[in-house]
GROMACS .gro file of C-alpha atoms in nm:
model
  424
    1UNK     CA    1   6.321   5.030  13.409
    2UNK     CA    2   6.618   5.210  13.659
    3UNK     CA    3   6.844   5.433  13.466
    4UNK     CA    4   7.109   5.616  13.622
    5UNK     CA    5   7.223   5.854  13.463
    6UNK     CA    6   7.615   5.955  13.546
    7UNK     CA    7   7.767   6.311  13.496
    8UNK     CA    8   7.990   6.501  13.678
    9UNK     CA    9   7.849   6.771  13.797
   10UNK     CA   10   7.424   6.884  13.810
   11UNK     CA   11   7.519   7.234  13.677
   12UNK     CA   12   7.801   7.468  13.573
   13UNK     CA   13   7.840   7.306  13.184
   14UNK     CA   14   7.670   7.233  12.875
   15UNK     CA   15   7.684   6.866  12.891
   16UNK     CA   16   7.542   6.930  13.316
   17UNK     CA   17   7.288   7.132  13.225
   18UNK     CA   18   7.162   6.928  12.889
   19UNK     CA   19   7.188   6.567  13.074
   20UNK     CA   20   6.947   6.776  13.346
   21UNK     CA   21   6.767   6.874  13.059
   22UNK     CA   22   6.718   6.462  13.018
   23UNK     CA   23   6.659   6.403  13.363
   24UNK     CA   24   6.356   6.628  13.350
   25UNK     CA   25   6.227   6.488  12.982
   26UNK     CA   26   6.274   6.153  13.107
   27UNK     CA   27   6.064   6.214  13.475
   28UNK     CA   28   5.818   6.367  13.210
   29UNK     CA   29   5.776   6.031  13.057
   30UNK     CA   30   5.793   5.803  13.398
   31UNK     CA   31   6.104   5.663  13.327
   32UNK     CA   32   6.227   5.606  13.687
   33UNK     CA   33   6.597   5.786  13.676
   34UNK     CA   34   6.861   5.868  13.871
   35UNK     CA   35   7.123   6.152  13.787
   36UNK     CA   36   7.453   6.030  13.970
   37UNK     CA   37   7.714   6.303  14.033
   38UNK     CA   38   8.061   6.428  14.217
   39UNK     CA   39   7.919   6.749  14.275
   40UNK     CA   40   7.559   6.803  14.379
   41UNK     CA   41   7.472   7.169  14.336
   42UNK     CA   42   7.053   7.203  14.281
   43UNK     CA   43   6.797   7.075  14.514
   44UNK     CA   44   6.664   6.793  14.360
   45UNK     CA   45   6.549   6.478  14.459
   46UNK     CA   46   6.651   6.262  14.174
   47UNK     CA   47   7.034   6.413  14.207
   48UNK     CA   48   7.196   6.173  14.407
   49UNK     CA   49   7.595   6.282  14.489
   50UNK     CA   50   7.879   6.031  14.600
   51UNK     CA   51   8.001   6.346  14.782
   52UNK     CA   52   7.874   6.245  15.166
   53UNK     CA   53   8.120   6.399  15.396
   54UNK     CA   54   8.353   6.645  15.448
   55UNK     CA   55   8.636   6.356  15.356
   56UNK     CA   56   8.455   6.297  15.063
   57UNK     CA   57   8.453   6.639  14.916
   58UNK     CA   58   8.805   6.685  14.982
   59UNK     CA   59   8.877   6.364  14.822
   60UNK     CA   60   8.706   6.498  14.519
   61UNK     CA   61   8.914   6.861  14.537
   62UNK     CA   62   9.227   6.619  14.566
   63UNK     CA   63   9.104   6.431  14.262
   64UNK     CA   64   9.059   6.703  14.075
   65UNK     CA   65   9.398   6.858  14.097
   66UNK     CA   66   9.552   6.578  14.093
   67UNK     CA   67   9.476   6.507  13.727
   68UNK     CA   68   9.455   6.885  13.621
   69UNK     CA   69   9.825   7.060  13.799
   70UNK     CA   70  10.068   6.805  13.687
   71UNK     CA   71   9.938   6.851  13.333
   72UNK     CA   72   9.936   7.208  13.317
   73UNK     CA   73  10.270   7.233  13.505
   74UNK     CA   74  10.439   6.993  13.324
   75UNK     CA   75  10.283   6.869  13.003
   76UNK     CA   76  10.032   7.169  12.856
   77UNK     CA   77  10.176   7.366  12.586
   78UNK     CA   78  10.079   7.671  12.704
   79UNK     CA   79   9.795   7.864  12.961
   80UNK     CA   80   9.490   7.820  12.632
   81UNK     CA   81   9.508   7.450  12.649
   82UNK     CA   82   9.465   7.369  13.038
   83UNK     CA   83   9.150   7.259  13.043
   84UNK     CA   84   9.155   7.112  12.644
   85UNK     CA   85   9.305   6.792  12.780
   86UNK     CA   86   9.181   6.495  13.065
   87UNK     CA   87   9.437   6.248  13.179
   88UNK     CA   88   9.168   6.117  13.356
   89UNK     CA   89   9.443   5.953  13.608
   90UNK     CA   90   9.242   6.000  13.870
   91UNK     CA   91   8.839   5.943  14.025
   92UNK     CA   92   8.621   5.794  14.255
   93UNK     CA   93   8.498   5.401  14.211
   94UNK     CA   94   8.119   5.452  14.241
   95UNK     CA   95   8.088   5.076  14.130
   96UNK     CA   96   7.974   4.958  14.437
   97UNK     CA   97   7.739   5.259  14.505
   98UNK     CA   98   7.371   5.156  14.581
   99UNK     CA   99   7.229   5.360  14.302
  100UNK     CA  100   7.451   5.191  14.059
  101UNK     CA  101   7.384   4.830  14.163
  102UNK     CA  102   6.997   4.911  14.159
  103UNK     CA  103   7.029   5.053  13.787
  104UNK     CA  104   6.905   4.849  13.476
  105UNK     CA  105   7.090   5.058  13.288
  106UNK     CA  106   7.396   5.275  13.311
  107UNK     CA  107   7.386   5.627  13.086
  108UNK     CA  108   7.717   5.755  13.094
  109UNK     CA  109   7.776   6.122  13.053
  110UNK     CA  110   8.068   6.383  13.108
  111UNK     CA  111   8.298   6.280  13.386
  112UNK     CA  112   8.574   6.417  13.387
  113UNK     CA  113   8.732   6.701  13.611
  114UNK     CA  114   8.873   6.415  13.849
  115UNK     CA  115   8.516   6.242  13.873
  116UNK     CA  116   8.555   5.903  13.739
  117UNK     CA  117   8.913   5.795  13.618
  118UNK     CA  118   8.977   5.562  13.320
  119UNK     CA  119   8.989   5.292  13.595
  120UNK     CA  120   8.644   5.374  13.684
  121UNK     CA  121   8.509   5.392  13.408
  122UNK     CA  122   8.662   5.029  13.342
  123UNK     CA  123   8.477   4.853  13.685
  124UNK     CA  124   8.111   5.005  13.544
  125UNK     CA  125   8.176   4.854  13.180
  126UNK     CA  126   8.325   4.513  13.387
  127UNK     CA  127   7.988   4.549  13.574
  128UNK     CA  128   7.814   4.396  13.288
  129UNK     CA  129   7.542   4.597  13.271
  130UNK     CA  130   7.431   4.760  12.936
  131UNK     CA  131   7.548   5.119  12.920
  132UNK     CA  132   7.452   5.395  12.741
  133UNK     CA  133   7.721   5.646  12.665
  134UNK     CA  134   7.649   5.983  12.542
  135UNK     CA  135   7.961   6.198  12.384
  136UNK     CA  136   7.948   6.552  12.456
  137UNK     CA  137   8.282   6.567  12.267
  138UNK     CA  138   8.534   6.361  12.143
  139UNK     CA  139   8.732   6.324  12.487
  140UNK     CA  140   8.594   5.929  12.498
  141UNK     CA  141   8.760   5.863  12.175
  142UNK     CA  142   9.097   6.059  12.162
  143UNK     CA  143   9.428   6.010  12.363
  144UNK     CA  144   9.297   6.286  12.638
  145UNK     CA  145   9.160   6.617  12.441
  146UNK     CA  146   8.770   6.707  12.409
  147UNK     CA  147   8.816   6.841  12.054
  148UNK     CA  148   9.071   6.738  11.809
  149UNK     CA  149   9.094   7.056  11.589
  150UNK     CA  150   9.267   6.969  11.302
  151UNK     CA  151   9.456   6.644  11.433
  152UNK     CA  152   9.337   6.295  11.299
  153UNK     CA  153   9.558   6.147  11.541
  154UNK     CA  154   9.276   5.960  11.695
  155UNK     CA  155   9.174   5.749  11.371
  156UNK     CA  156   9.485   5.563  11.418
  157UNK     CA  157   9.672   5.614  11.776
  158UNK     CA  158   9.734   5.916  11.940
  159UNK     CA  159  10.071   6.026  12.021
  160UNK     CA  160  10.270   6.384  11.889
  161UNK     CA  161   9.945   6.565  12.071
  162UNK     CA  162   9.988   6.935  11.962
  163UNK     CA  163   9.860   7.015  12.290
  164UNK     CA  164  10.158   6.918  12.481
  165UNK     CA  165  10.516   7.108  12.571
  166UNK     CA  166  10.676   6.757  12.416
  167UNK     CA  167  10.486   6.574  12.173
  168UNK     CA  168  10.613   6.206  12.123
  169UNK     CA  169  10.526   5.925  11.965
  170UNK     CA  170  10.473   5.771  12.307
  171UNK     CA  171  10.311   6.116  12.487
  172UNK     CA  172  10.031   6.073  12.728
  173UNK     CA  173   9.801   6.125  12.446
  174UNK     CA  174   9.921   5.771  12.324
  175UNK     CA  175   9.951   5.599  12.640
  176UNK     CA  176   9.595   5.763  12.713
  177UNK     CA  177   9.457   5.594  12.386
  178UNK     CA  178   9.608   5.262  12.501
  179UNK     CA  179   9.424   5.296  12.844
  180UNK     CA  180   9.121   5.350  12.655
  181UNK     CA  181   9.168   5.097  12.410
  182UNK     CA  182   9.220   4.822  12.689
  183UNK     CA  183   8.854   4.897  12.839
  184UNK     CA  184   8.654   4.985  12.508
  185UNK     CA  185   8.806   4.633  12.312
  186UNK     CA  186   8.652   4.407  12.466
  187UNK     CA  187   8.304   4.609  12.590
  188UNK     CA  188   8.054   4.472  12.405
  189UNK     CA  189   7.758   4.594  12.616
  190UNK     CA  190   7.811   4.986  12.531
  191UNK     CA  191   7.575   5.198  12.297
  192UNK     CA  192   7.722   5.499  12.207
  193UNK     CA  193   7.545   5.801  12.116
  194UNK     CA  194   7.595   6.167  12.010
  195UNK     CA  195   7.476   6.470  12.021
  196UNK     CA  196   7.541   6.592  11.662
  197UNK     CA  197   7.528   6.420  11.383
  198UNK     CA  198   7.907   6.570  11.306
  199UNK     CA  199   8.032   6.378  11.593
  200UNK     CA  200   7.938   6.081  11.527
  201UNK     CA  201   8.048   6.083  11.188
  202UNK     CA  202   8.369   6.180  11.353
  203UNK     CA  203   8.353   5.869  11.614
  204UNK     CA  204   8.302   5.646  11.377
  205UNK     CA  205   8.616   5.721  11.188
  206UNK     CA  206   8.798   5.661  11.541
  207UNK     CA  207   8.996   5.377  11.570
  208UNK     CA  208   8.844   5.331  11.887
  209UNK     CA  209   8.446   5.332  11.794
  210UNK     CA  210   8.472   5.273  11.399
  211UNK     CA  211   8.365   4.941  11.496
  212UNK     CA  212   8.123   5.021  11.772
  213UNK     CA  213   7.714   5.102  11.770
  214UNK     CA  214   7.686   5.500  11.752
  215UNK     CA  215   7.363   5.697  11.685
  216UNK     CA  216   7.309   6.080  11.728
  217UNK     CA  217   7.034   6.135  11.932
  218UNK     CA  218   7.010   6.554  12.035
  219UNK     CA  219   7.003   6.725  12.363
  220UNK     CA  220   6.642   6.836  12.475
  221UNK     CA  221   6.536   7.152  12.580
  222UNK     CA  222   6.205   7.299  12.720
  223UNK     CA  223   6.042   7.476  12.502
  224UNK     CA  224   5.834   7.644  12.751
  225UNK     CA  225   6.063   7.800  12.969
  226UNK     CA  226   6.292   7.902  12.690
  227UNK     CA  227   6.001   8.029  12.488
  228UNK     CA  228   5.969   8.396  12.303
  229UNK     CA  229   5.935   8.692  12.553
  230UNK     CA  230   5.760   9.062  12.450
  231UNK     CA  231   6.086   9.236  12.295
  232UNK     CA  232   6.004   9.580  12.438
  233UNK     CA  233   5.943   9.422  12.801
  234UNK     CA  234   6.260   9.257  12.795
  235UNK     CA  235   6.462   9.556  12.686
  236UNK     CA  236   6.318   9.792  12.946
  237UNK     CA  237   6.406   9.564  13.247
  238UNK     CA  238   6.776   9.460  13.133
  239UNK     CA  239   6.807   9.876  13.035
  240UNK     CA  240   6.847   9.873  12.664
  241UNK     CA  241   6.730  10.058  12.432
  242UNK     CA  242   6.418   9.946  12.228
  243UNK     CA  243   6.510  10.177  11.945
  244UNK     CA  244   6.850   9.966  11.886
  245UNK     CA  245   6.954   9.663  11.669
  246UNK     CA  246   7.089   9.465  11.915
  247UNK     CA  247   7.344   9.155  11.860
  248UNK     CA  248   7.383   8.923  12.150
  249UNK     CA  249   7.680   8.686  12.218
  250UNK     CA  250   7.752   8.472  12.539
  251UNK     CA  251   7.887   8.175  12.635
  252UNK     CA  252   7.953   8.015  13.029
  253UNK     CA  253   8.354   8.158  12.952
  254UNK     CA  254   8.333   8.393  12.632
  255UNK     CA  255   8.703   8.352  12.669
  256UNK     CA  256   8.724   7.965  12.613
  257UNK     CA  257   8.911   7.943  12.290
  258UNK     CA  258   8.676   7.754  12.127
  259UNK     CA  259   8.425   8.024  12.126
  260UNK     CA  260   8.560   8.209  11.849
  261UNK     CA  261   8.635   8.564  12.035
  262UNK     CA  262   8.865   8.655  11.769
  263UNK     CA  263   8.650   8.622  11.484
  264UNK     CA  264   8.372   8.805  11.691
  265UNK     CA  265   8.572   9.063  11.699
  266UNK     CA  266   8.675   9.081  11.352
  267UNK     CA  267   8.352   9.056  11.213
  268UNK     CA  268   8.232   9.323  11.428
  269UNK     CA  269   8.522   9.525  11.240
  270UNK     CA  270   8.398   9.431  10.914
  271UNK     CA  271   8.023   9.489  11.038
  272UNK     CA  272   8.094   9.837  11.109
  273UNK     CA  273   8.152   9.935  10.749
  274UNK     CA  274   7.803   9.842  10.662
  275UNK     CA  275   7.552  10.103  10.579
  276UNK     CA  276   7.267  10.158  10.850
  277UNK     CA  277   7.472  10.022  11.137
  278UNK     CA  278   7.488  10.346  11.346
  279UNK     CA  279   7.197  10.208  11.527
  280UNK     CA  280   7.363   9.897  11.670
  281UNK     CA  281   7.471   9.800  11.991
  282UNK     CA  282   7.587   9.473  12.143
  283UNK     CA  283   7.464   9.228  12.469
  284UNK     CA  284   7.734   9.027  12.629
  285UNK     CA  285   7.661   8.772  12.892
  286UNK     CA  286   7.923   8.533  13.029
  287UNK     CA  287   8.197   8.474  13.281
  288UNK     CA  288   8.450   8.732  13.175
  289UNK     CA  289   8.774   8.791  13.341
  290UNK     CA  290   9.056   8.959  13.043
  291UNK     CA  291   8.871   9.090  12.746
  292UNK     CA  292   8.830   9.445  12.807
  293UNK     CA  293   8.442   9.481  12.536
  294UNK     CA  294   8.506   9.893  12.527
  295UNK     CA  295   8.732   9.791  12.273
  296UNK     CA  296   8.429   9.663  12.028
  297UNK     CA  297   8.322   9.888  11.724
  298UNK     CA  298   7.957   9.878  11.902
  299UNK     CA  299   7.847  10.028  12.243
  300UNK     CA  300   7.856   9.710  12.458
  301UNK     CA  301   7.588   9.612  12.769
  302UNK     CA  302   7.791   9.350  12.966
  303UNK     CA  303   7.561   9.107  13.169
  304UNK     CA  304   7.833   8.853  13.302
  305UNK     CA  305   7.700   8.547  13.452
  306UNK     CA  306   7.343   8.467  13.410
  307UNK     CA  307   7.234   8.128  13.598
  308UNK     CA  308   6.840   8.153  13.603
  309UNK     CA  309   6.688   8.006  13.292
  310UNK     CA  310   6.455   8.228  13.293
  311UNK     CA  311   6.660   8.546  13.291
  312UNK     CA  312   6.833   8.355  12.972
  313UNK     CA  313   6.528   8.343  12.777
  314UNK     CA  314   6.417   8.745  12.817
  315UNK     CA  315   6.830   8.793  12.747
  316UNK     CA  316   6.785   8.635  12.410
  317UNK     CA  317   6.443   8.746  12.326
  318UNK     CA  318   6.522   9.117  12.357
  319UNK     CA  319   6.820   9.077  12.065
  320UNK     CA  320   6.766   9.074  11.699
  321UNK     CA  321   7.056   8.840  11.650
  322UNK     CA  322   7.239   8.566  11.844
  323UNK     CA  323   7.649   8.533  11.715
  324UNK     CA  324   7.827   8.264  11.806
  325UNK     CA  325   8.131   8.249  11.674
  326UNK     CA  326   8.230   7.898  11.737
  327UNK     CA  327   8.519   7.716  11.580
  328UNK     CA  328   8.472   7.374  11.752
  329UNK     CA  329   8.135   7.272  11.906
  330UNK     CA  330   7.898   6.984  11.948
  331UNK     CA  331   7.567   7.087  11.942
  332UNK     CA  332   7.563   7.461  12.187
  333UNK     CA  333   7.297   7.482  12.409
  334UNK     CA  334   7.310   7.851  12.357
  335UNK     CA  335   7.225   7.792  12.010
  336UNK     CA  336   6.910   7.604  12.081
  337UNK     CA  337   6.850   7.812  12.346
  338UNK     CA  338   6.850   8.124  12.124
  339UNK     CA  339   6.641   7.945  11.848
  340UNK     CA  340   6.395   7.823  12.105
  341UNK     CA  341   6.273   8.180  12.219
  342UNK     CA  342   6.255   8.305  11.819
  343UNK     CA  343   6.576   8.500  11.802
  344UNK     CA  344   6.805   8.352  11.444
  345UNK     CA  345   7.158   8.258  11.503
  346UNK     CA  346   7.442   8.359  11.295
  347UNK     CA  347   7.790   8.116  11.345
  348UNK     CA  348   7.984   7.916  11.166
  349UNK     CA  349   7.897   7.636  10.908
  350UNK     CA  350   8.112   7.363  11.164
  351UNK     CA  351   8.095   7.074  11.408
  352UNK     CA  352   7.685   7.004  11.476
  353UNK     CA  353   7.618   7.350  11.462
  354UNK     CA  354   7.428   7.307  11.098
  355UNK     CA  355   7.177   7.042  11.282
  356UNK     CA  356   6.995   7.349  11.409
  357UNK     CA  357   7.058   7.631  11.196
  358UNK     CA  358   6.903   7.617  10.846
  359UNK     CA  359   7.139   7.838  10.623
  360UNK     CA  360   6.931   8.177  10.541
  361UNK     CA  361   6.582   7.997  10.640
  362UNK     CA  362   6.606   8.037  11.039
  363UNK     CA  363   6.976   8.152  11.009
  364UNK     CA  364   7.317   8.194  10.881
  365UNK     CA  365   7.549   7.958  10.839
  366UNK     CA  366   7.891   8.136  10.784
  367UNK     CA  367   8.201   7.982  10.561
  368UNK     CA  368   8.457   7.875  10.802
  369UNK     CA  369   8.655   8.086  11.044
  370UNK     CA  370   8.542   8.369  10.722
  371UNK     CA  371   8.469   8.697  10.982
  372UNK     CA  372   8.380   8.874  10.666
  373UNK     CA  373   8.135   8.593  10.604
  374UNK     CA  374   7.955   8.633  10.979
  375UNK     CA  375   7.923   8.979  10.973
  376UNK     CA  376   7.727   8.907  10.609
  377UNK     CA  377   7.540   8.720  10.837
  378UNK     CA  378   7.418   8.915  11.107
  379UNK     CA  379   7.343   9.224  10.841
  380UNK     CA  380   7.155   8.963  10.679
  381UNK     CA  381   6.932   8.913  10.969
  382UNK     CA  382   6.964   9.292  11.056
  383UNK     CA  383   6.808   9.388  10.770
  384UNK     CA  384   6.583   9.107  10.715
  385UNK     CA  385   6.217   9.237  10.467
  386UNK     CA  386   6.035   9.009  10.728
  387UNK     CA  387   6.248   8.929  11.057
  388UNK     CA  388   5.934   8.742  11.169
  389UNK     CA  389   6.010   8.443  10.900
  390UNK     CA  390   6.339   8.385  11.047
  391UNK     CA  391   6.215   8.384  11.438
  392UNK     CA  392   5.942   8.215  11.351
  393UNK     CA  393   6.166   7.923  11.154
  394UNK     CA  394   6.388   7.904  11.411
  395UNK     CA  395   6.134   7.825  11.725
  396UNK     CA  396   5.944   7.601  11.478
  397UNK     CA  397   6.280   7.424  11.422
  398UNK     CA  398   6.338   7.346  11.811
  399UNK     CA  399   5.952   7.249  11.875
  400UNK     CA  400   6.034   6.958  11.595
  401UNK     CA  401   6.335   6.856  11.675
  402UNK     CA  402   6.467   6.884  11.983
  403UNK     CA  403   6.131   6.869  12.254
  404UNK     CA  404   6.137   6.697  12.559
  405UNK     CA  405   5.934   6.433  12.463
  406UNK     CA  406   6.058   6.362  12.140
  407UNK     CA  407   6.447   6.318  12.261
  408UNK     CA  408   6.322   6.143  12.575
  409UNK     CA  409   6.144   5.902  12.320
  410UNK     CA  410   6.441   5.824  12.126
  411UNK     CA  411   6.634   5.703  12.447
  412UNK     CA  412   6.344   5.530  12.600
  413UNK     CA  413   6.316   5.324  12.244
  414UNK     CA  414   6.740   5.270  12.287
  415UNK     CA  415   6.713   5.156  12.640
  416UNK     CA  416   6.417   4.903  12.541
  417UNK     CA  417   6.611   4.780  12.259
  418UNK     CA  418   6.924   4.712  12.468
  419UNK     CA  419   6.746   4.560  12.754
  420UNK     CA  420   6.601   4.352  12.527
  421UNK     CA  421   6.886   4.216  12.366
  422UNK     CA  422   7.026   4.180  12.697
  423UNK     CA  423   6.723   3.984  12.831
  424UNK     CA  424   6.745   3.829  12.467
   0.00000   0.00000   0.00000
């Protein structure tokens, strides 16, 4: 069995580093696989990128902007929404690529950011082969945006996309849900599958998937590199305090609007009124480039970026509590990440967030978009009797459910079942 598995990029994302995250669980289990992408930014040997050449990179810059300026200059509503919408209008044809012909099987990822175009996309489905498709959002199933919000255009036919200057009934969302309607009709060699269980509840209610096969199947992670670190250790080399309560929050942009920033901040506000918080302070790690954190109620360490893995496990093992204030989200990696080492997560009760966290039992699960009801939350776990239930919950809850070899073993039984009906 070949599987290639087809993303855009080998890092910088959630949905680059969790289909890595496969790559590895399925090497574990001598699957032979190949992770196919634009951008090739790790050295590994099983990364194979379509970038050769100077031409080819520049192609692939071209690509990019190509879809993404004309839509922010001219379509997107306003500066928050620029990267909440893919025309996909533009990609590379990696159809004829070596490493695609030799594939069994096709496992289709994230690829957008001017990787693989709708057109693309369309000559690997015409290739016949059977394809798996993960969702690491609802981009596949909607006119052009990764998360609906409150719009249920996308049950019927997009058009009147609240992310656009001029919503129409005939906007690019619509025409985009045509495009994608044209190449997903008549596919009848696709499995779908999602991370969450939320989303695919939410795909199946599409107009474009109600009628297709969808199963969740979750993200892995390794449990041994993101595993519990000794608190006080942690704290003395990233220079806090080990006297302090310390809440952590980070994301790869805190600022992307889906993150919740706002409601951090407000339930921060409402935090601060508790008894007993005078001790608290606050880790921040992420790319930050506007929000000024000296305006937090809490003394703030700010970490920025943080690529090594395992600088991200001492990060979260040194905090009491992870907050993620999330208002649209398939399954965060930051979540599980957090979990994994011991430390309970406090966010909102939304999107596949309550596949992980089990409300007051590794967690909190907050009412939605309620700050008051987060910052209930994280005094909750503040002020646990026993904090060692909770951290102990919460790594027990990853080791079940989302190992390496258990996810790797739920695709492996997927791509036996469709080569077999293929074969059949």
């Amino acid at each position: 069995m070949k599987v290639a598995l087809i993303n855009t990029s080998d890092s910088g994302g959630g949905a680059a580093e969790a289909c890595m995250r496969l790559l590895k669980a399925l090497q574990l289990q001598q699957v032979g696989v190949t992770m196919v992408v634009q951008h090739k930014n790790r050295i590994e040997p099983a990364v194979y990128s379509v970038e050769k050449t100077k031409l080819d990179k520049l192609h692939s810059q071209i690509d990019f902007f190509y879809e993404r300026l004309p839509f922010i200059a001219f379509k997107a509503k306003d500066r928050s929404v620029r990267f909440a919408f893919s025309t996909a209008n533009a990609g590379t044809d990696i159809s004829k690529d070596p490493v695609i012909k030799d594939a069994d099987i096709l496992h289709i990822h994230w690829t957008n950011s001017g990787f693989l175009s709708i057109d693309d996309l369309d000559k690997l489905i015409k290739l016949n082969k059977p394809i798996v498709w993960t969702l690491h959002d609802m981009w596949v199933f909607t006119g052009g945006c990764h998360y609906a919000g409150t719009c249920n255009h996308f049950e019927l036919e997009c058009g009147n996309c609240y992310f656009l200057r001029k919503p129409s009934p005939n906007d690019i969302s619509h025409t985009g849900w045509q495009r994608k309607s044209k190449i997903l009709s008549d596919a009848k060699n696709i499995s779908f599958v999602t991370c969450s269980n939320w989303l695919g509840s939410v795909a199946k209610q599409s107009s474009l998937l109600n009628h297709a096969s969808v199963q969740a199947i979750p993200n892995p992670i390794d449990t041994e590199l993101f595993s519990p670190r000794k608190m006080d250790e942690a704290r003395k080399k990233w220079g806090i305090d080990p006297s302090k309560k310390i809440i952590l929050f980070g994301a790869a942009n805190i600022a992307d609007r889906r993150k919740g920033l706002a409601y951090l901040i407000e339930a921060l506000t409402y935090l601060k009124n508790y008894p007993g918080t005078e001790n608290v302070e606050m880790v921040i790690f992420g790319k930050n480039k506007r929000f000024d954190t000296s305006t937090l109620p809490f003394p703030v360490h700010q970490l920025n970026i943080i690529t090594s893995p395992g600088d991200l496990a001492e990060i979260y093992s040194l905090a009491d509590v992870f907050l993620l204030p999330s208002i649209e989200d398939n399954l965060p990696n930051t979540i599980m990440e957090a979990m994994s080492c011991g430390t309970p997560v406090v966010a909102f009760d939304t999107g596949g967030i309550p596949d992980m966290i089990e409300h007051q039992q590794n967690g909190y699960l907050a009412a939605f978009k309620s700050s008051a009801d987060l910052a209930a939350g994280v005094n909750y776990v503040l002020t646990a009797a026993e904090p060692s239930v909770l951290s102990e919950a919460a790594r027990e809850k990853v080791l079940c459910e989302f190992n390496n070899e258990k996810v790797a073993g739920q695709y492996i039984s997927l791509y036996q079942q469709i080569l077999k009906g293929a074969n059949g």
